[in-house]
């Protein structure tokens, strides 16, 4: 006890238990030496010059000079042991020798690319996801990177939005769990470890709810909806100690997120007591001028800082305007100190004041340039992200001794597309990618033949390659079609109004189908696509997203059954664009349709079914799982009791396999209407053929809480449906009563 008092007393005076200064104390000492301009300098971030991830307006000469003058706190898009060292050397020529922070978008892997994030989410495998970020952090930190702009924890219900590829889909609970796994992976043993990089919860907030799925568009929603659906992954990230936050480009109910005091000061830095710092999105401070929220950059800088945005990424508004704003008395210098303090704390925590070059180590970089262990992991992760959507007559898995296989479609020999959008560390390094053709070829028996025809391009009207493709199909026993969207068709600023197969891909598929050959369709995409004709006519469909460096091997592992697919959709797949937004946890309305034919004075379209093509949580396996004996510990509960739910799942098919068992609830009625289903738990279990496993979940009143229209967060007594099943449509249900 005494010891604790001693420690507390000592730390209160700014020293730790060993009599050393605390980081806070060191930052105070440093701040006391800094001029206003130097403090503002810490709030400035520029992009490097080799490539840009937004509209760049820097002249390299100015930036380099400003670094030497201590007017830059951080650089993004500067990477590599040698390059980061060069920039760091400039920073150390400044008066106070404050090191730079190097940030980069490490989104789905670094040197080893992994499936695009939405594909990763389809694995529902938190351990794999965490490990992938551990690897990404190890590789990126070896390239001099201190800080990734990830995870993106934006909930998204609109597949037209191109950035769905970067998130975890439509569900708040799943998105939150995955976000936390990513933060654990990136930050590893904690800031200061050589292989730990700072994570960044982005984009704060509600970026995924852009009207019409058009990137950067406005968001208009109730604060109740914002708090209940869009903010929980951010709140959880803050509580888990994510090092930084990033603003989003959108406005929320008329106030740009970058200058939104409600989310930044009231919630994040207020109620949630967040101690990290907030970086703007690329240019989002200056963009408040065209947005119509600030008359010029000066007013934009003032509004952003007052609201709580600490670092200016590429707007050039803070350095140009904040010193003047302080002199004019419009900005309290304490706010500049506060922002600079938050940033400097991170630099200390990263150990950069002890050794500014500790991440710039060429030997380490070399070891992580083409790390074979990481590739092996990538292969497994890729295969676990694939979702089997259809498998009539068990056409899959394919026998390796199939005599003649034809691979047809624009992506068979594709390299760069396999990386997916956001693969900044790859640049011209595409020869390391395993193509689908090579992956399949390597696993087919020596006496078998793999034919190939491109058939068409991803996105034009050229049908000149059709004839050759049809000829190729005719020669084969089975055709693997590889269709979808190219590298730059989903990602930032890649919203699409039409999410059918682009160009003439569907026509090509129809021509091949006419040959009567069995067709296995692989769909490569960063988002849910609409492919209703294919879904109704092709016997087997695998959703293969974009799987990264080892794509071809991961795909072949699943095609030939070395890996039994167990992925489940993290987003609802619509029948057609007219259904969007379509998501599983909607409200019932007062006039719900009973089924697809019931259209009379109910909430339905007269020309379109209500249910989606494939529901959230859906995915098949080469084996079959049978659910039985759903058991509840009680049907009547009171107060803080715990409900135990168990279900037995049997593998009744011919392969060992993994199943994601999903738990949903429905609060039958409340002060505000409640969704028809809400995911509250899931477990991925491996079950050998012939075996049965019991899966158990627990629920407490904490899991029943929701926000009412006054933003009170609580639960209500009453009836609840408890549902367990293989996807959000196919569940067993039992009703309970839970009293206060
Ligand atoms: C994106 C961010 C990204 C930043 C830096 C912006 O355009 O919205 O997600 O981190 O660029 O590359």
PDB file of N, CA, C and O in Angstrom, residues 673-737:
ATOM      1  N   UNK A 673     -38.390   2.354 -31.885  1.00  0.00           N
ATOM      2  CA  UNK A 673     -38.517   1.064 -32.559  1.00  0.00           C
ATOM      3  C   UNK A 673     -37.156   0.376 -32.628  1.00  0.00           C
ATOM      4  O   UNK A 673     -36.110   1.033 -32.688  1.00  0.00           O
ATOM      5  N   UNK A 674     -37.186  -0.930 -32.580  1.00  0.00           N
ATOM      6  CA  UNK A 674     -35.950  -1.710 -32.546  1.00  0.00           C
ATOM      7  C   UNK A 674     -35.804  -2.549 -33.815  1.00  0.00           C
ATOM      8  O   UNK A 674     -36.805  -2.951 -34.415  1.00  0.00           O
ATOM      9  N   UNK A 675     -34.564  -2.818 -34.223  1.00  0.00           N
ATOM     10  CA  UNK A 675     -34.345  -3.587 -35.454  1.00  0.00           C
ATOM     11  C   UNK A 675     -34.932  -5.000 -35.380  1.00  0.00           C
ATOM     12  O   UNK A 675     -35.059  -5.563 -34.280  1.00  0.00           O
ATOM     13  N   UNK A 676     -35.223  -5.572 -36.543  1.00  0.00           N
ATOM     14  CA  UNK A 676     -35.795  -6.927 -36.570  1.00  0.00           C
ATOM     15  C   UNK A 676     -34.772  -7.963 -36.115  1.00  0.00           C
ATOM     16  O   UNK A 676     -35.131  -9.050 -35.676  1.00  0.00           O
ATOM     17  N   UNK A 677     -33.502  -7.628 -36.240  1.00  0.00           N
ATOM     18  CA  UNK A 677     -32.429  -8.508 -35.747  1.00  0.00           C
ATOM     19  C   UNK A 677     -31.223  -7.649 -35.442  1.00  0.00           C
ATOM     20  O   UNK A 677     -30.975  -6.669 -36.147  1.00  0.00           O
ATOM     21  N   UNK A 678     -30.478  -8.043 -34.422  1.00  0.00           N
ATOM     22  CA  UNK A 678     -29.196  -7.385 -34.136  1.00  0.00           C
ATOM     23  C   UNK A 678     -28.186  -8.457 -33.782  1.00  0.00           C
ATOM     24  O   UNK A 678     -28.436  -9.256 -32.871  1.00  0.00           O
ATOM     25  N   UNK A 679     -27.064  -8.446 -34.460  1.00  0.00           N
ATOM     26  CA  UNK A 679     -26.011  -9.412 -34.142  1.00  0.00           C
ATOM     27  C   UNK A 679     -25.439  -9.075 -32.766  1.00  0.00           C
ATOM     28  O   UNK A 679     -25.069  -7.929 -32.497  1.00  0.00           O
ATOM     29  N   UNK A 680     -25.361 -10.098 -31.899  1.00  0.00           N
ATOM     30  CA  UNK A 680     -24.822  -9.866 -30.548  1.00  0.00           C
ATOM     31  C   UNK A 680     -23.664 -10.788 -30.221  1.00  0.00           C
ATOM     32  O   UNK A 680     -23.068 -10.689 -29.151  1.00  0.00           O
ATOM     33  N   UNK A 681     -23.379 -11.708 -31.101  1.00  0.00           N
ATOM     34  CA  UNK A 681     -22.252 -12.611 -30.843  1.00  0.00           C
ATOM     35  C   UNK A 681     -22.049 -13.527 -32.023  1.00  0.00           C
ATOM     36  O   UNK A 681     -22.956 -13.702 -32.855  1.00  0.00           O
ATOM     37  N   UNK A 682     -20.861 -14.062 -32.149  1.00  0.00           N
ATOM     38  CA  UNK A 682     -20.606 -15.082 -33.166  1.00  0.00           C
ATOM     39  C   UNK A 682     -19.414 -15.899 -32.720  1.00  0.00           C
ATOM     40  O   UNK A 682     -18.572 -15.430 -31.953  1.00  0.00           O
ATOM     41  N   UNK A 683     -19.381 -17.118 -33.183  1.00  0.00           N
ATOM     42  CA  UNK A 683     -18.211 -17.936 -32.895  1.00  0.00           C
ATOM     43  C   UNK A 683     -17.880 -18.789 -34.095  1.00  0.00           C
ATOM     44  O   UNK A 683     -18.756 -19.403 -34.697  1.00  0.00           O
ATOM     45  N   UNK A 684     -16.606 -18.798 -34.440  1.00  0.00           N
ATOM     46  CA  UNK A 684     -16.175 -19.615 -35.573  1.00  0.00           C
ATOM     47  C   UNK A 684     -15.650 -20.933 -35.014  1.00  0.00           C
ATOM     48  O   UNK A 684     -14.723 -20.933 -34.216  1.00  0.00           O
ATOM     49  N   UNK A 685     -16.288 -22.024 -35.410  1.00  0.00           N
ATOM     50  CA  UNK A 685     -15.872 -23.319 -34.863  1.00  0.00           C
ATOM     51  C   UNK A 685     -15.456 -24.262 -35.982  1.00  0.00           C
ATOM     52  O   UNK A 685     -16.073 -24.301 -37.046  1.00  0.00           O
ATOM     53  N   UNK A 686     -14.418 -25.016 -35.683  1.00  0.00           N
ATOM     54  CA  UNK A 686     -13.966 -26.040 -36.615  1.00  0.00           C
ATOM     55  C   UNK A 686     -14.606 -27.350 -36.182  1.00  0.00           C
ATOM     56  O   UNK A 686     -14.501 -27.748 -35.017  1.00  0.00           O
ATOM     57  N   UNK A 687     -15.302 -28.018 -37.087  1.00  0.00           N
ATOM     58  CA  UNK A 687     -15.976 -29.272 -36.727  1.00  0.00           C
ATOM     59  C   UNK A 687     -15.580 -30.349 -37.745  1.00  0.00           C
ATOM     60  O   UNK A 687     -15.761 -30.174 -38.954  1.00  0.00           O
ATOM     61  N   UNK A 688     -15.052 -31.432 -37.227  1.00  0.00           N
ATOM     62  CA  UNK A 688     -14.671 -32.541 -38.119  1.00  0.00           C
ATOM     63  C   UNK A 688     -15.922 -33.199 -38.665  1.00  0.00           C
ATOM     64  O   UNK A 688     -16.966 -33.199 -38.006  1.00  0.00           O
ATOM     65  N   UNK A 689     -15.793 -33.836 -39.839  1.00  0.00           N
ATOM     66  CA  UNK A 689     -16.989 -34.505 -40.388  1.00  0.00           C
ATOM     67  C   UNK A 689     -17.458 -35.573 -39.406  1.00  0.00           C
ATOM     68  O   UNK A 689     -16.639 -36.248 -38.771  1.00  0.00           O
ATOM     69  N   UNK A 690     -18.779 -35.641 -39.254  1.00  0.00           N
ATOM     70  CA  UNK A 690     -19.348 -36.623 -38.329  1.00  0.00           C
ATOM     71  C   UNK A 690     -19.400 -36.147 -36.885  1.00  0.00           C
ATOM     72  O   UNK A 690     -20.050 -36.763 -36.052  1.00  0.00           O
ATOM     73  N   UNK A 691     -18.736 -35.025 -36.590  1.00  0.00           N
ATOM     74  CA  UNK A 691     -18.710 -34.572 -35.195  1.00  0.00           C
ATOM     75  C   UNK A 691     -19.789 -33.515 -34.909  1.00  0.00           C
ATOM     76  O   UNK A 691     -20.288 -32.861 -35.825  1.00  0.00           O
ATOM     77  N   UNK A 692     -20.054 -33.353 -33.606  1.00  0.00           N
ATOM     78  CA  UNK A 692     -21.006 -32.329 -33.166  1.00  0.00           C
ATOM     79  C   UNK A 692     -20.311 -31.480 -32.122  1.00  0.00           C
ATOM     80  O   UNK A 692     -19.579 -32.016 -31.288  1.00  0.00           O
ATOM     81  N   UNK A 693     -20.521 -30.195 -32.184  1.00  0.00           N
ATOM     82  CA  UNK A 693     -19.985 -29.327 -31.131  1.00  0.00           C
ATOM     83  C   UNK A 693     -21.101 -28.474 -30.554  1.00  0.00           C
ATOM     84  O   UNK A 693     -22.032 -28.099 -31.263  1.00  0.00           O
ATOM     85  N   UNK A 694     -20.957 -28.164 -29.279  1.00  0.00           N
ATOM     86  CA  UNK A 694     -21.933 -27.272 -28.660  1.00  0.00           C
ATOM     87  C   UNK A 694     -21.316 -25.889 -28.565  1.00  0.00           C
ATOM     88  O   UNK A 694     -20.192 -25.734 -28.091  1.00  0.00           O
ATOM     89  N   UNK A 695     -22.052 -24.919 -29.040  1.00  0.00           N
ATOM     90  CA  UNK A 695     -21.562 -23.534 -28.988  1.00  0.00           C
ATOM     91  C   UNK A 695     -22.412 -22.781 -27.973  1.00  0.00           C
ATOM     92  O   UNK A 695     -23.640 -22.910 -27.967  1.00  0.00           O
ATOM     93  N   UNK A 696     -21.732 -22.026 -27.119  1.00  0.00           N
ATOM     94  CA  UNK A 696     -22.454 -21.339 -26.045  1.00  0.00           C
ATOM     95  C   UNK A 696     -22.232 -19.832 -26.124  1.00  0.00           C
ATOM     96  O   UNK A 696     -21.114 -19.374 -26.382  1.00  0.00           O
ATOM     97  N   UNK A 697     -23.285 -19.097 -25.919  1.00  0.00           N
ATOM     98  CA  UNK A 697     -23.188 -17.628 -25.856  1.00  0.00           C
ATOM     99  C   UNK A 697     -23.782 -17.171 -24.531  1.00  0.00           C
ATOM    100  O   UNK A 697     -24.619 -17.867 -23.951  1.00  0.00           O
ATOM    101  N   UNK A 698     -23.378 -15.992 -24.089  1.00  0.00           N
ATOM    102  CA  UNK A 698     -24.049 -15.414 -22.922  1.00  0.00           C
ATOM    103  C   UNK A 698     -24.510 -14.001 -23.264  1.00  0.00           C
ATOM    104  O   UNK A 698     -23.871 -13.292 -24.038  1.00  0.00           O
ATOM    105  N   UNK A 699     -25.629 -13.629 -22.677  1.00  0.00           N
ATOM    106  CA  UNK A 699     -26.134 -12.260 -22.832  1.00  0.00           C
ATOM    107  C   UNK A 699     -26.406 -11.697 -21.444  1.00  0.00           C
ATOM    108  O   UNK A 699     -26.894 -12.412 -20.559  1.00  0.00           O
ATOM    109  N   UNK A 700     -26.092 -10.424 -21.257  1.00  0.00           N
ATOM    110  CA  UNK A 700     -26.442  -9.739 -20.017  1.00  0.00           C
ATOM    111  C   UNK A 700     -27.234  -8.485 -20.424  1.00  0.00           C
ATOM    112  O   UNK A 700     -27.262  -8.128 -21.612  1.00  0.00           O
ATOM    113  N   UNK A 701     -27.826  -7.801 -19.468  1.00  0.00           N
ATOM    114  CA  UNK A 701     -28.590  -6.599 -19.831  1.00  0.00           C
ATOM    115  C   UNK A 701     -27.751  -5.583 -20.611  1.00  0.00           C
ATOM    116  O   UNK A 701     -28.284  -4.822 -21.425  1.00  0.00           O
ATOM    117  N   UNK A 702     -26.457  -5.594 -20.401  1.00  0.00           N
ATOM    118  CA  UNK A 702     -25.573  -4.684 -21.138  1.00  0.00           C
ATOM    119  C   UNK A 702     -25.768  -4.847 -22.649  1.00  0.00           C
ATOM    120  O   UNK A 702     -25.733  -3.876 -23.408  1.00  0.00           O
ATOM    121  N   UNK A 703     -26.003  -6.098 -23.086  1.00  0.00           N
ATOM    122  CA  UNK A 703     -26.176  -6.378 -24.516  1.00  0.00           C
ATOM    123  C   UNK A 703     -27.535  -5.920 -25.048  1.00  0.00           C
ATOM    124  O   UNK A 703     -27.785  -5.976 -26.251  1.00  0.00           O
ATOM    125  N   UNK A 704     -28.420  -5.523 -24.145  1.00  0.00           N
ATOM    126  CA  UNK A 704     -29.771  -5.152 -24.581  1.00  0.00           C
ATOM    127  C   UNK A 704     -29.924  -3.637 -24.698  1.00  0.00           C
ATOM    128  O   UNK A 704     -30.966  -3.138 -25.097  1.00  0.00           O
ATOM    129  N   UNK A 705     -28.861  -2.909 -24.333  1.00  0.00           N
ATOM    130  CA  UNK A 705     -28.981  -1.449 -24.262  1.00  0.00           C
ATOM    131  C   UNK A 705     -29.078  -0.802 -25.643  1.00  0.00           C
ATOM    132  O   UNK A 705     -28.523  -1.319 -26.620  1.00  0.00           O
ATOM    133  N   UNK A 706     -29.756   0.317 -25.689  1.00  0.00           N
ATOM    134  CA  UNK A 706     -29.846   1.084 -26.933  1.00  0.00           C
ATOM    135  C   UNK A 706     -30.031   2.558 -26.596  1.00  0.00           C
ATOM    136  O   UNK A 706     -30.288   2.915 -25.436  1.00  0.00           O
ATOM    137  N   UNK A 707     -29.878   3.411 -27.586  1.00  0.00           N
ATOM    138  CA  UNK A 707     -30.061   4.853 -27.379  1.00  0.00           C
ATOM    139  C   UNK A 707     -31.504   5.226 -27.666  1.00  0.00           C
ATOM    140  O   UNK A 707     -32.038   4.854 -28.709  1.00  0.00           O
ATOM    141  N   UNK A 708     -32.119   5.969 -26.753  1.00  0.00           N
ATOM    142  CA  UNK A 708     -33.462   6.455 -27.060  1.00  0.00           C
ATOM    143  C   UNK A 708     -33.366   7.830 -27.721  1.00  0.00           C
ATOM    144  O   UNK A 708     -32.265   8.313 -28.007  1.00  0.00           O
ATOM    145  N   UNK A 709     -34.517   8.452 -27.952  1.00  0.00           N
ATOM    146  CA  UNK A 709     -34.491   9.705 -28.717  1.00  0.00           C
ATOM    147  C   UNK A 709     -33.870  10.866 -27.935  1.00  0.00           C
ATOM    148  O   UNK A 709     -33.562  11.911 -28.496  1.00  0.00           O
ATOM    149  N   UNK A 710     -33.667  10.676 -26.616  1.00  0.00           N
ATOM    150  CA  UNK A 710     -32.968  11.705 -25.825  1.00  0.00           C
ATOM    151  C   UNK A 710     -31.498  11.336 -25.629  1.00  0.00           C
ATOM    152  O   UNK A 710     -30.795  11.927 -24.822  1.00  0.00           O
ATOM    153  N   UNK A 711     -31.061  10.306 -26.314  1.00  0.00           N
ATOM    154  CA  UNK A 711     -29.698   9.774 -26.234  1.00  0.00           C
ATOM    155  C   UNK A 711     -29.375   9.138 -24.887  1.00  0.00           C
ATOM    156  O   UNK A 711     -28.215   9.030 -24.495  1.00  0.00           O
ATOM    157  N   UNK A 712     -30.409   8.731 -24.146  1.00  0.00           N
ATOM    158  CA  UNK A 712     -30.151   7.903 -22.961  1.00  0.00           C
ATOM    159  C   UNK A 712     -29.807   6.509 -23.446  1.00  0.00           C
ATOM    160  O   UNK A 712     -30.436   5.995 -24.373  1.00  0.00           O
ATOM    161  N   UNK A 713     -28.824   5.892 -22.803  1.00  0.00           N
ATOM    162  CA  UNK A 713     -28.392   4.561 -23.216  1.00  0.00           C
ATOM    163  C   UNK A 713     -28.768   3.583 -22.121  1.00  0.00           C
ATOM    164  O   UNK A 713     -28.194   3.608 -21.026  1.00  0.00           O
ATOM    165  N   UNK A 714     -29.774   2.769 -22.380  1.00  0.00           N
ATOM    166  CA  UNK A 714     -30.240   1.846 -21.342  1.00  0.00           C
ATOM    167  C   UNK A 714     -31.022   0.713 -21.994  1.00  0.00           C
ATOM    168  O   UNK A 714     -31.271   0.733 -23.193  1.00  0.00           O
ATOM    169  N   UNK A 715     -31.421  -0.245 -21.176  1.00  0.00           N
ATOM    170  CA  UNK A 715     -32.266  -1.328 -21.690  1.00  0.00           C
ATOM    171  C   UNK A 715     -33.628  -1.260 -21.052  1.00  0.00           C
ATOM    172  O   UNK A 715     -33.798  -0.604 -20.020  1.00  0.00           O
ATOM    173  N   UNK A 716     -34.581  -1.932 -21.676  1.00  0.00           N
ATOM    174  CA  UNK A 716     -35.942  -1.924 -21.162  1.00  0.00           C
ATOM    175  C   UNK A 716     -36.400  -3.343 -20.910  1.00  0.00           C
ATOM    176  O   UNK A 716     -36.065  -4.258 -21.677  1.00  0.00           O
ATOM    177  N   UNK A 717     -37.194  -3.474 -19.873  1.00  0.00           N
ATOM    178  CA  UNK A 717     -37.761  -4.792 -19.600  1.00  0.00           C
ATOM    179  C   UNK A 717     -38.731  -5.157 -20.718  1.00  0.00           C
ATOM    180  O   UNK A 717     -39.303  -4.280 -21.368  1.00  0.00           O
ATOM    181  N   UNK A 718     -38.909  -6.442 -20.919  1.00  0.00           N
ATOM    182  CA  UNK A 718     -39.891  -6.864 -21.913  1.00  0.00           C
ATOM    183  C   UNK A 718     -39.498  -8.156 -22.593  1.00  0.00           C
ATOM    184  O   UNK A 718     -38.650  -8.905 -22.110  1.00  0.00           O
ATOM    185  N   UNK A 719     -40.127  -8.367 -23.744  1.00  0.00           N
ATOM    186  CA  UNK A 719     -39.884  -9.621 -24.464  1.00  0.00           C
ATOM    187  C   UNK A 719     -38.784  -9.439 -25.512  1.00  0.00           C
ATOM    188  O   UNK A 719     -38.680  -8.381 -26.146  1.00  0.00           O
ATOM    189  N   UNK A 720     -38.022 -10.498 -25.657  1.00  0.00           N
ATOM    190  CA  UNK A 720     -36.937 -10.503 -26.648  1.00  0.00           C
ATOM    191  C   UNK A 720     -36.953 -11.831 -27.391  1.00  0.00           C
ATOM    192  O   UNK A 720     -37.196 -12.868 -26.771  1.00  0.00           O
ATOM    193  N   UNK A 721     -36.668 -11.778 -28.672  1.00  0.00           N
ATOM    194  CA  UNK A 721     -36.427 -13.023 -29.408  1.00  0.00           C
ATOM    195  C   UNK A 721     -34.928 -13.281 -29.417  1.00  0.00           C
ATOM    196  O   UNK A 721     -34.135 -12.367 -29.689  1.00  0.00           O
ATOM    197  N   UNK A 722     -34.583 -14.510 -29.112  1.00  0.00           N
ATOM    198  CA  UNK A 722     -33.177 -14.918 -29.156  1.00  0.00           C
ATOM    199  C   UNK A 722     -33.043 -15.845 -30.357  1.00  0.00           C
ATOM    200  O   UNK A 722     -33.802 -16.812 -30.488  1.00  0.00           O
ATOM    201  N   UNK A 723     -32.119 -15.528 -31.231  1.00  0.00           N
ATOM    202  CA  UNK A 723     -32.010 -16.290 -32.483  1.00  0.00           C
ATOM    203  C   UNK A 723     -30.579 -16.772 -32.693  1.00  0.00           C
ATOM    204  O   UNK A 723     -29.628 -16.018 -32.487  1.00  0.00           O
ATOM    205  N   UNK A 724     -30.460 -18.018 -33.107  1.00  0.00           N
ATOM    206  CA  UNK A 724     -29.135 -18.566 -33.402  1.00  0.00           C
ATOM    207  C   UNK A 724     -29.208 -19.221 -34.772  1.00  0.00           C
ATOM    208  O   UNK A 724     -30.190 -19.890 -35.093  1.00  0.00           O
ATOM    209  N   UNK A 725     -28.181 -19.016 -35.577  1.00  0.00           N
ATOM    210  CA  UNK A 725     -28.236 -19.653 -36.889  1.00  0.00           C
ATOM    211  C   UNK A 725     -26.974 -19.483 -37.703  1.00  0.00           C
ATOM    212  O   UNK A 725     -25.975 -18.925 -37.245  1.00  0.00           O
ATOM    213  N   UNK A 726     -27.080 -19.941 -38.944  1.00  0.00           N
ATOM    214  CA  UNK A 726     -25.939 -19.985 -39.856  1.00  0.00           C
ATOM    215  C   UNK A 726     -25.784 -18.692 -40.653  1.00  0.00           C
ATOM    216  O   UNK A 726     -24.735 -18.426 -41.228  1.00  0.00           O
ATOM    217  N   UNK A 727     -26.849 -17.889 -40.702  1.00  0.00           N
ATOM    218  CA  UNK A 727     -26.770 -16.554 -41.310  1.00  0.00           C
ATOM    219  C   UNK A 727     -27.929 -15.730 -40.771  1.00  0.00           C
ATOM    220  O   UNK A 727     -28.724 -16.236 -39.968  1.00  0.00           O
ATOM    221  N   UNK A 728     -28.074 -14.499 -41.229  1.00  0.00           N
ATOM    222  CA  UNK A 728     -29.082 -13.635 -40.614  1.00  0.00           C
ATOM    223  C   UNK A 728     -30.501 -14.015 -41.034  1.00  0.00           C
ATOM    224  O   UNK A 728     -31.462 -13.531 -40.457  1.00  0.00           O
ATOM    225  N   UNK A 729     -30.644 -14.889 -42.045  1.00  0.00           N
ATOM    226  CA  UNK A 729     -31.984 -15.283 -42.485  1.00  0.00           C
ATOM    227  C   UNK A 729     -32.393 -16.617 -41.848  1.00  0.00           C
ATOM    228  O   UNK A 729     -33.535 -16.814 -41.495  1.00  0.00           O
ATOM    229  N   UNK A 730     -31.410 -17.489 -41.734  1.00  0.00           N
ATOM    230  CA  UNK A 730     -31.681 -18.869 -41.370  1.00  0.00           C
ATOM    231  C   UNK A 730     -31.351 -19.087 -39.889  1.00  0.00           C
ATOM    232  O   UNK A 730     -30.220 -19.407 -39.539  1.00  0.00           O
ATOM    233  N   UNK A 731     -32.363 -18.869 -39.026  1.00  0.00           N
ATOM    234  CA  UNK A 731     -32.112 -18.929 -37.579  1.00  0.00           C
ATOM    235  C   UNK A 731     -33.194 -19.734 -36.860  1.00  0.00           C
ATOM    236  O   UNK A 731     -34.290 -19.902 -37.375  1.00  0.00           O
ATOM    237  N   UNK A 732     -32.867 -20.227 -35.679  1.00  0.00           N
ATOM    238  CA  UNK A 732     -33.875 -20.779 -34.768  1.00  0.00           C
ATOM    239  C   UNK A 732     -34.185 -19.688 -33.749  1.00  0.00           C
ATOM    240  O   UNK A 732     -33.272 -18.973 -33.340  1.00  0.00           O
ATOM    241  N   UNK A 733     -35.424 -19.624 -33.311  1.00  0.00           N
ATOM    242  CA  UNK A 733     -35.817 -18.517 -32.428  1.00  0.00           C
ATOM    243  C   UNK A 733     -36.493 -19.028 -31.162  1.00  0.00           C
ATOM    244  O   UNK A 733     -37.298 -19.954 -31.229  1.00  0.00           O
ATOM    245  N   UNK A 734     -36.164 -18.400 -30.041  1.00  0.00           N
ATOM    246  CA  UNK A 734     -36.928 -18.644 -28.805  1.00  0.00           C
ATOM    247  C   UNK A 734     -37.200 -17.306 -28.137  1.00  0.00           C
ATOM    248  O   UNK A 734     -36.341 -16.425 -28.163  1.00  0.00           O
ATOM    249  N   UNK A 735     -38.357 -17.201 -27.551  1.00  0.00           N
ATOM    250  CA  UNK A 735     -38.717 -15.918 -26.930  1.00  0.00           C
ATOM    251  C   UNK A 735     -38.463 -15.951 -25.425  1.00  0.00           C
ATOM    252  O   UNK A 735     -38.712 -16.971 -24.775  1.00  0.00           O
ATOM    253  N   UNK A 736     -37.976 -14.835 -24.891  1.00  0.00           N
ATOM    254  CA  UNK A 736     -37.780 -14.741 -23.443  1.00  0.00           C
ATOM    255  C   UNK A 736     -38.435 -13.464 -22.912  1.00  0.00           C
ATOM    256  O   UNK A 736     -38.765 -12.549 -23.696  1.00  0.00           O
ATOM    257  N   UNK A 737     -38.538 -13.419 -21.623  1.00  0.00           N
ATOM    258  CA  UNK A 737     -39.057 -12.231 -20.959  1.00  0.00           C
ATOM    259  C   UNK A 737     -37.994 -11.788 -19.956  1.00  0.00           C
ATOM    260  O   UNK A 737     -37.525 -12.597 -19.160  1.00  0.00           O
TER     261      UNK A 737
END
